[in-house]
Amino acid sequence: MSKSEGAKSDGTYAAFFYGTLMAPEVFFTVCYRSSIEDPSILRSLHEFKPAILHGFCRRRIMHKDYPGITPDKDHEVRGMYVTGLTDAHMFHLDVFEGTEYERQAVKVRLLSKVGDDKGRGNVEGEEVEGEVYVFNNTTELEDREWDFEEFRTQKMKKWTREDYGFEDSDRFSPQIDNEDVKEAAV
C-alpha cells in the first residue's frame, strides 16, 4: 500500500471514511483495539464531521460487507471526516484496509447540513484535506451503491467491540459472535 504524506503541522492526520469506518464503533475497534480507556475519553480525542468527496464513486465489493471507492468525475461520496489521528492510528488503519486499498490525499467538503441519501439538501461548507482509502481492483466492484444503514443494522455487530457503542450512534452496543470476523476487524 502506498502512503501519502498527509500529517498536519501538529503531527496529526485527518481522514475521510465512506464505509464501515463511518461508524464510530468500527473506527474505535480498529484504532483502539485493546485499549482499556473509557470509550468516552477516547471519543473526545476525535471529531466526526459529515463530509462529501467529489470525483469518486462508492460501490459494494462482491461478497464483502464493506465498499470501495474509485475515481469517477461524475459522482460524489458522502462520508465522515475524522480528525485527531496519530501515526499509530494510521498504522492500524493501513493494516485494517490492507493491500486492497491505497491511501491517498484528497480534499473534501464538510457538510454544514446533511441532506437525504441521494444528496438532496446537502449544504457544503469548508474544504479540508485528509486521507482516503481508494479501492484497487475495480473488477471486484458491483454495479450498485453500498448501503451504510444495511451494514449498521445487519452486519456491524461482527465488526466491533461490545463496549464501543455511543449515545449519538443509535445507542448501538454490538456483540461479536464470530471470532474469525472479530480478528479480521481488529
Coordinates of C-alpha atoms in Angstrom, one line a residue:
M1 CA 0.0 0.0 0.0
S2 CA 1.4 3.4 -0.9
K3 CA 1.0 6.0 1.8
S4 CA 0.5 9.7 1.3
E5 CA 2.3 12.2 3.5
G6 CA -0.7 13.9 5.0
A7 CA 0.3 14.8 8.5
K8 CA -0.7 18.3 9.6
S9 CA 1.7 20.7 11.2
D10 CA 0.7 19.4 14.7
G11 CA 1.7 15.8 13.6
T12 CA -1.9 14.6 13.4
Y13 CA -3.9 13.3 10.4
A14 CA -7.5 13.6 9.2
A15 CA -9.2 11.0 7.1
F16 CA -12.4 10.7 5.1
F17 CA -14.2 7.4 5.8
Y18 CA -17.0 6.3 3.5
G19 CA -17.7 2.7 4.6
T20 CA -17.5 0.6 7.8
L21 CA -15.3 3.2 9.4
M22 CA -18.0 5.9 9.3
A23 CA -19.4 4.0 12.3
P24 CA -17.6 5.3 15.4
E25 CA -17.9 1.8 16.9
V26 CA -15.8 0.3 14.0
F27 CA -13.3 3.1 14.0
F28 CA -12.6 2.7 17.7
T29 CA -12.4 -1.0 17.4
V30 CA -9.7 -0.7 14.7
C31 CA -7.8 2.2 16.2
Y32 CA -8.0 1.3 19.9
R33 CA -8.4 -2.5 19.6
S34 CA -7.2 -3.5 23.1
S35 CA -7.4 -0.2 24.9
I36 CA -8.8 -0.2 28.4
E37 CA -9.5 3.5 28.5
D38 CA -13.1 4.7 29.0
P39 CA -14.6 4.9 25.5
S40 CA -16.0 8.4 26.2
I41 CA -12.4 9.6 26.8
L42 CA -11.2 8.1 23.5
R43 CA -14.2 9.7 21.8
S44 CA -13.2 13.1 23.0
L45 CA -9.9 12.8 21.1
H46 CA -11.6 12.8 17.7
E47 CA -14.1 14.9 15.8
F48 CA -16.5 13.1 13.4
K49 CA -18.0 15.5 10.8
P50 CA -20.2 14.7 7.8
A51 CA -18.4 15.4 4.6
I52 CA -18.6 14.8 0.8
L53 CA -15.8 13.7 -1.6
H54 CA -16.3 14.8 -5.2
G55 CA -14.9 12.9 -8.1
F56 CA -15.3 9.4 -6.7
C57 CA -18.0 6.6 -6.7
R58 CA -18.7 4.2 -3.9
R59 CA -19.7 0.6 -4.8
R60 CA -20.3 -2.7 -3.0
I61 CA -17.5 -5.2 -3.2
M62 CA -18.6 -8.6 -4.3
H63 CA -19.2 -11.0 -1.3
K64 CA -18.0 -8.4 1.3
D65 CA -19.6 -6.3 4.0
Y66 CA -17.6 -3.2 3.0
P67 CA -17.4 -0.9 0.0
G68 CA -14.7 0.6 -2.2
I69 CA -14.4 3.9 -4.0
T70 CA -12.8 4.6 -7.3
P71 CA -12.2 7.8 -9.2
D72 CA -15.3 9.0 -11.2
K73 CA -15.7 12.6 -12.1
D74 CA -19.5 12.3 -12.4
H75 CA -20.1 11.1 -8.8
E76 CA -19.6 12.1 -5.2
V77 CA -19.4 10.1 -1.9
R78 CA -20.9 11.1 1.4
G79 CA -19.0 10.0 4.5
M80 CA -17.3 11.1 7.7
Y81 CA -14.3 13.3 8.1
V82 CA -12.4 12.3 11.3
T83 CA -9.7 14.4 12.9
G84 CA -7.1 13.7 15.6
L85 CA -5.4 10.7 14.0
T86 CA -1.9 9.8 15.0
D87 CA 0.8 7.8 13.3
A88 CA -0.3 4.8 15.4
H89 CA -3.9 5.2 14.2
M90 CA -2.8 5.5 10.6
F91 CA -0.7 2.3 11.0
H92 CA -3.8 0.4 12.4
L93 CA -5.9 1.8 9.6
D94 CA -3.4 0.8 6.9
V95 CA -3.3 -2.7 8.3
F96 CA -7.1 -2.8 8.5
E97 CA -7.5 -1.7 4.9
G98 CA -4.7 -4.0 3.6
T99 CA -3.4 -4.2 0.1
E100 CA -6.9 -3.9 -1.4
Y101 CA -6.7 -0.2 -0.9
E102 CA -4.3 2.7 -1.5
R103 CA -4.2 5.6 0.9
Q104 CA -4.4 8.9 -1.0
A105 CA -4.5 12.6 0.0
V106 CA -7.8 14.3 -1.0
K107 CA -9.8 17.4 -0.4
V108 CA -13.3 17.0 0.9
R109 CA -16.1 19.4 1.7
L110 CA -17.6 19.4 5.2
L111 CA -21.3 19.4 5.2
S112 CA -23.0 22.2 7.2
K113 CA -26.3 20.5 6.5
V114 CA -26.8 16.8 5.6
G115 CA -29.5 16.1 3.1
D116 CA -31.2 12.8 2.2
D117 CA -29.5 9.6 0.9
K118 CA -29.5 11.0 -2.6
G119 CA -27.6 14.1 -1.5
R120 CA -30.7 16.4 -2.0
G121 CA -30.5 19.1 0.6
N122 CA -26.7 18.8 1.3
V123 CA -25.2 22.2 2.1
E124 CA -21.4 22.2 1.5
G125 CA -19.1 24.2 3.7
E126 CA -15.3 24.4 4.2
E127 CA -12.9 22.5 2.1
V128 CA -10.4 20.4 4.1
E129 CA -7.6 18.0 3.4
G130 CA -7.4 14.4 4.5
E131 CA -6.6 10.8 3.7
V132 CA -8.8 8.3 2.0
Y133 CA -8.5 4.7 1.1
V134 CA -9.2 4.1 -2.7
F135 CA -10.0 0.5 -3.8
N136 CA -7.5 -1.1 -6.2
N137 CA -9.5 -3.8 -8.0
T138 CA -12.4 -2.4 -9.9
T139 CA -13.3 -5.9 -11.3
E140 CA -14.5 -6.8 -7.8
L141 CA -17.0 -4.0 -7.5
E142 CA -20.7 -4.5 -8.0
D143 CA -22.7 -2.1 -10.1
R144 CA -24.6 -0.8 -7.1
E145 CA -24.2 1.5 -4.1
W146 CA -23.1 0.2 -0.8
D147 CA -25.8 0.7 1.9
F148 CA -24.5 2.0 5.3
E149 CA -27.8 1.5 7.0
E150 CA -27.9 -2.1 6.0
F151 CA -24.4 -2.5 7.4
R152 CA -25.3 -0.8 10.7
T153 CA -28.4 -2.8 11.3
Q154 CA -27.4 -6.3 9.9
K155 CA -23.6 -6.6 9.9
M156 CA -21.9 -4.1 12.2
K157 CA -22.1 -6.3 15.3
K158 CA -19.5 -8.6 13.7
W159 CA -17.0 -5.7 13.3
T160 CA -17.0 -4.0 16.7
R161 CA -16.1 -4.4 20.4
E162 CA -19.1 -4.7 22.6
D163 CA -18.3 -1.7 24.7
Y164 CA -17.8 0.8 21.8
G165 CA -21.5 1.8 21.5
F166 CA -22.0 5.6 21.7
E167 CA -25.1 7.7 22.6
D168 CA -25.1 9.5 19.3
S169 CA -24.9 6.3 17.2
D170 CA -28.3 4.8 17.9
R171 CA -27.2 3.5 21.3
F172 CA -25.9 0.5 19.4
S173 CA -23.9 -1.8 21.5
P174 CA -23.0 -4.7 19.3
Q175 CA -21.9 -8.2 20.3
I176 CA -19.2 -10.1 18.5
D177 CA -20.3 -13.7 17.8
N178 CA -17.8 -14.8 15.2
E179 CA -14.2 -15.0 16.2
D180 CA -12.9 -15.0 12.6
V181 CA -14.7 -11.8 11.7
K182 CA -13.6 -10.2 15.0
E183 CA -10.0 -10.9 14.2
A184 CA -10.4 -9.5 10.7
A185 CA -11.8 -6.3 12.2
V186 CA -9.1 -5.8 14.7

